[in-house]
Coordinates of C-alpha atoms in Angstrom, one line a residue:
X1215 CA -22.1 11.3 7.2
X1216 CA -19.4 13.5 7.5
X1217 CA -20.2 17.3 7.2
X1218 CA -18.1 17.6 4.3
X1219 CA -17.1 20.6 3.2
X1220 CA -14.0 19.7 -0.1
X1221 CA -13.1 16.5 -1.6
X1222 CA -10.0 15.7 -3.6
X1223 CA -10.0 12.3 -6.1
X1224 CA -6.4 10.7 -6.5
X1225 CA -5.7 7.8 -9.1
X1226 CA -5.3 6.6 -12.1
X1227 CA -8.4 6.2 -14.9
X1228 CA -10.7 4.6 -13.0
X1229 CA -11.1 8.0 -10.4
X1230 CA -10.3 10.0 -14.1
X1231 CA -13.7 8.9 -15.1
X1232 CA -12.7 6.5 -18.2
X1233 CA -15.3 5.5 -20.0
X1234 CA -18.0 7.6 -18.6
X1235 CA -18.1 9.7 -21.5
X1236 CA -19.6 13.2 -20.8
X1237 CA -21.3 15.9 -23.8
X1238 CA -17.9 17.6 -24.0
X1239 CA -15.8 14.6 -25.0
X1240 CA -14.4 14.7 -21.4
X1241 CA -15.2 11.6 -18.9
X1242 CA -17.5 11.8 -15.8
X1243 CA -17.0 9.0 -13.7
X1244 CA -17.5 8.0 -10.1
X1245 CA -16.3 10.2 -8.1
X1246 CA -17.5 13.4 -10.1
X1247 CA -20.7 11.7 -9.5
X1248 CA -20.2 11.3 -6.1
X1249 CA -18.9 14.8 -5.8
X1250 CA -22.2 15.8 -7.1
X1251 CA -24.4 14.0 -4.5
X1252 CA -22.5 15.6 -1.7
X1253 CA -22.9 19.0 -3.1
X1254 CA -26.7 18.6 -3.6
X1255 CA -27.2 18.1 0.3
X1256 CA -24.1 20.5 1.4
X1257 CA -23.4 24.4 1.1
X1258 CA -20.0 26.1 -0.1
X1259 CA -18.3 22.3 -1.2
X1260 CA -15.7 22.2 -3.6
X1261 CA -14.2 19.3 -4.9
X1262 CA -10.6 18.2 -7.6
X1263 CA -10.1 15.9 -9.0
X1264 CA -6.0 15.1 -9.7
X1265 CA -6.4 11.6 -11.5
X1266 CA -4.9 10.9 -14.9
X1267 CA -5.6 7.5 -16.8
X1268 CA -2.6 5.0 -16.5
X1269 CA -0.2 6.5 -13.8
X1270 CA 1.5 4.3 -11.6
X1271 CA 1.3 4.0 -8.1
X1272 CA 4.8 5.9 -7.4
X1273 CA 3.4 8.7 -10.4
X1274 CA 0.6 9.3 -8.0
X1275 CA 2.7 9.3 -4.8
X1276 CA 5.0 11.5 -6.5
X1277 CA 2.3 14.1 -8.1
X1278 CA -0.8 14.2 -6.8
X1279 CA -0.2 13.5 -3.3
X1280 CA 1.3 16.7 -2.3
X1281 CA -1.1 18.8 -4.1
X1282 CA -4.1 17.3 -2.6
X1283 CA -1.7 17.6 0.8
X1284 CA -1.2 21.6 -0.4
X1285 CA -5.0 21.7 -1.2
X1286 CA -6.2 21.0 2.4
X1287 CA -9.0 18.8 1.3
X1288 CA -11.5 17.5 4.3
X1289 CA -11.6 14.1 2.5
X1290 CA -9.6 12.4 0.0
X1291 CA -10.1 9.2 -2.0
X1292 CA -6.8 7.5 -2.8
X1293 CA -6.8 4.5 -5.0
X1294 CA -3.7 3.6 -6.7
X1295 CA -1.8 0.2 -7.7
X1296 CA -3.9 -1.4 -10.5
X1297 CA -2.0 -0.3 -13.2
X1298 CA 1.3 -1.8 -11.8
X1299 CA -0.1 -4.8 -11.0
X1300 CA -1.4 -5.9 -14.6
X1301 CA 3.1 -5.2 -15.4
X1302 CA 4.3 -9.1 -15.0
X1303 CA 6.3 -9.9 -12.0
X1304 CA 5.0 -6.8 -9.9
X1305 CA 5.4 -7.0 -5.9
X1306 CA 2.3 -6.4 -4.3
X1307 CA 4.1 -6.4 -0.9
X1308 CA 6.1 -3.4 -2.0
X1309 CA 3.6 -1.7 -3.6
X1310 CA 1.3 -1.3 -0.1
X1311 CA 4.5 0.1 1.1
X1312 CA 4.8 2.7 -0.9
X1313 CA 0.7 3.2 -0.3
X1314 CA 1.0 3.1 3.1
X1315 CA 3.6 6.0 3.0
X1316 CA 1.0 8.5 0.8
X1317 CA -1.9 7.4 3.1
X1318 CA -0.1 8.2 6.1
X1319 CA 1.4 11.7 5.1
X1320 CA -2.4 12.1 3.6
X1321 CA -3.6 11.0 7.7
X1322 CA -0.7 13.4 9.5
X1323 CA -2.3 16.3 6.2
X1324 CA -6.1 15.8 8.4
X1325 CA -7.4 14.8 5.8
X1326 CA -10.3 11.9 6.3
X1327 CA -9.1 9.4 3.6
X1328 CA -11.3 6.7 1.2
X1329 CA -9.6 3.7 0.2
X1330 CA -10.4 0.9 -2.6
X1331 CA -9.8 -2.8 -2.4
X1332 CA -9.2 -4.1 -6.5
X1333 CA -11.3 -5.5 -8.3
X1334 CA -11.9 -9.4 -8.3
X1335 CA -10.4 -10.2 -11.8
X1336 CA -11.9 -13.8 -11.8
X1337 CA -14.1 -13.6 -14.7
X1338 CA -11.8 -11.4 -17.2
X1339 CA -9.7 -13.4 -19.9
X1340 CA -5.8 -13.0 -19.6
X1341 CA -6.6 -10.7 -16.1
X1342 CA -7.5 -13.7 -14.2
X1343 CA -4.0 -14.7 -13.9
X1344 CA -3.4 -11.9 -11.8
X1345 CA -6.2 -12.5 -9.1
X1346 CA -4.1 -14.1 -6.5
X1347 CA -1.5 -10.9 -6.2
X1348 CA -4.7 -8.5 -5.9
X1349 CA -5.7 -10.4 -3.1
X1350 CA -2.1 -10.1 -1.7
X1351 CA -2.7 -6.4 -2.1
X1352 CA -6.3 -6.2 -0.8
X1353 CA -5.0 -7.6 2.4
X1354 CA -2.2 -5.1 2.4
X1355 CA -5.0 -2.6 2.7
X1356 CA -6.9 -3.6 4.7
X1357 CA -4.3 -3.4 7.3
X1358 CA -3.1 0.1 6.4
X1359 CA -7.0 1.2 6.6
X1360 CA -7.4 -0.3 9.6
X1361 CA -3.6 1.3 11.3
X1362 CA -4.5 5.1 9.7
X1363 CA -8.6 4.7 10.6
X1364 CA -9.4 5.0 6.7
X1365 CA -13.0 3.8 5.4
X1366 CA -12.8 1.3 2.6
X1367 CA -14.5 0.7 -0.4
X1368 CA -14.5 -3.0 -1.2
X1369 CA -14.5 -3.2 -5.0
X1370 CA -13.6 -7.2 -4.3
X1371 CA -16.6 -7.9 -2.5
X1372 CA -19.3 -6.2 -5.3
X1373 CA -20.5 -8.6 -6.9
X1374 CA -22.9 -6.7 -9.3
X1375 CA -19.6 -5.8 -10.8
X1376 CA -19.1 -8.9 -12.2
X1377 CA -22.3 -8.6 -14.7
X1378 CA -20.1 -7.7 -18.1
X1379 CA -22.5 -4.4 -18.4
X1380 CA -20.9 -2.9 -16.0
X1381 CA -17.6 -2.8 -17.9
X1382 CA -17.4 -0.8 -21.0
X1383 CA -15.5 -2.8 -24.1
X1384 CA -12.4 -2.9 -23.0
X1385 CA -13.2 -4.5 -20.1
X1386 CA -10.2 -2.7 -18.0
X1387 CA -12.9 0.3 -17.2
X1388 CA -16.1 0.9 -15.7
X1389 CA -18.9 1.5 -18.3
X1390 CA -21.5 4.4 -17.1
X1391 CA -23.6 2.4 -14.4
X1392 CA -20.7 0.5 -13.3
X1393 CA -19.2 4.3 -12.2
X1394 CA -23.3 5.0 -10.6
X1395 CA -22.6 2.2 -9.1
X1396 CA -19.5 2.3 -7.6
X1397 CA -20.9 6.3 -6.6
X1398 CA -23.0 5.0 -4.8
X1399 CA -20.5 2.8 -3.1
X1400 CA -18.7 5.5 -2.1
X1401 CA -21.7 7.2 -0.7
X1402 CA -22.7 4.2 1.5
X1403 CA -19.5 4.0 2.7
X1404 CA -19.8 8.0 4.2
X1405 CA -22.7 7.5 5.3
X1406 CA -24.8 9.5 2.9
X1407 CA -28.3 8.6 2.1
X1408 CA -28.9 7.7 -1.7
X1409 CA -32.4 6.8 -3.2
X1410 CA -31.0 4.0 -5.4
X1411 CA -28.9 1.0 -4.0
X1412 CA -26.0 0.3 -5.7
X1413 CA -26.6 -3.5 -5.5
X1414 CA -29.5 -3.7 -7.3
X1415 CA -30.3 -6.3 -9.2
X1416 CA -29.1 -5.9 -13.0
X1417 CA -32.3 -7.0 -15.7
X1418 CA -32.1 -10.2 -17.3
X1419 CA -30.5 -10.4 -20.8
X1420 CA -32.2 -10.2 -24.0
X1421 CA -30.2 -12.9 -25.4
X1422 CA -27.1 -15.0 -23.7
X1423 CA -24.4 -15.3 -26.4
X1424 CA -23.1 -18.9 -27.0
X1425 CA -19.4 -20.3 -26.2
X1426 CA -18.6 -19.9 -29.8
X1427 CA -19.8 -15.9 -29.8
X1428 CA -17.8 -14.8 -26.8
X1429 CA -14.9 -16.6 -27.7
X1430 CA -14.8 -14.7 -30.7
X1431 CA -15.6 -11.1 -28.2
X1432 CA -12.3 -12.4 -26.6
X1433 CA -9.8 -12.9 -29.5
X1434 CA -11.5 -9.2 -30.3
X1435 CA -11.1 -8.1 -27.5
X1436 CA -7.5 -9.2 -26.7
X1437 CA -6.5 -8.0 -30.1
X1438 CA -7.9 -4.3 -29.9
X1439 CA -7.3 -3.6 -26.0
X1440 CA -4.9 -5.9 -24.5
X1441 CA -2.0 -5.6 -27.2
X1442 CA -2.2 -2.1 -27.9
X1443 CA -1.4 -1.9 -24.3
X1444 CA 1.2 -4.5 -23.8
X1445 CA 3.0 -2.0 -26.9
X1446 CA 2.5 0.8 -24.9
X1447 CA 4.5 -0.8 -21.7
X1448 CA 7.3 -2.3 -23.5
X1449 CA 8.1 1.0 -25.5
X1450 CA 7.3 2.9 -21.8
X1451 CA 4.7 4.4 -23.0
X1452 CA 1.2 5.5 -20.6
X1453 CA -2.3 6.8 -21.7
X1454 CA -2.0 9.9 -19.6
X1455 CA 1.1 11.1 -21.5
X1456 CA 0.5 14.4 -22.0
X1457 CA -2.7 15.0 -20.1
X1458 CA -3.1 17.4 -17.3
X1459 CA -5.8 16.6 -14.4
X1460 CA -9.3 17.3 -15.5
X1461 CA -10.3 19.4 -12.4
X1462 CA -7.0 20.9 -10.5
X1463 CA -8.6 23.2 -7.7
X1464 CA -11.4 23.0 -5.6
X1465 CA -14.0 24.4 -6.5
X1466 CA -18.2 24.5 -6.3
X1467 CA -20.0 21.5 -8.4
X1468 CA -23.6 23.1 -8.3
X1469 CA -25.0 22.5 -11.4
X1470 CA -23.0 19.7 -12.6
X1471 CA -23.3 15.6 -12.6

């Protein structure tokens, strides 16, 4: 494992931690969980999380990357582009060019960089059509990682996340257990020894929903989560409007997580 003294997390809702609620009404998420793991093993460790829900890739690059460079952390995790790929007609090739510029800037600042592929959407209704765009984007990210010597967390290959219990009710954000498993996977990529296995099988479901019940759930999900998301996009609004980063400074994390 790297001897880490500082870590900055960049991204959107995935890295902010939705939907992994904390007792105070904020979100925990895989990045906070990872920081707690590192802090328990590394004296003097400090952590900042600049991620904000709803951010597009260019916004992350413009608003968060310069702050991360100024903080000069040893480690940066960088995940972005998922919200862009949800927009009809988005171009994964153009997105990858923006992503690479940001990675080059972070590496030039001396940061170790961990990047993330996109999730495999094959088991999510309405998002299944995005699968080919995500796959193209992922191919670019692997190439970027190779060129700039970045570590990669391959979310696409994490079949354990295909279980619906890994996702919150909106099916767009991980559940608390999904975040916990991603944190363990990132720890593994960093070489951090942990006692738990991110790939441990899920316990059997007590009752499997029949086809008709599942279709009713799908329609309810589309009405309550997908339609409002589309409406926000048409109005040019974001879930992150008016929200500040939950942890904008490098601070110790002792006692957290």
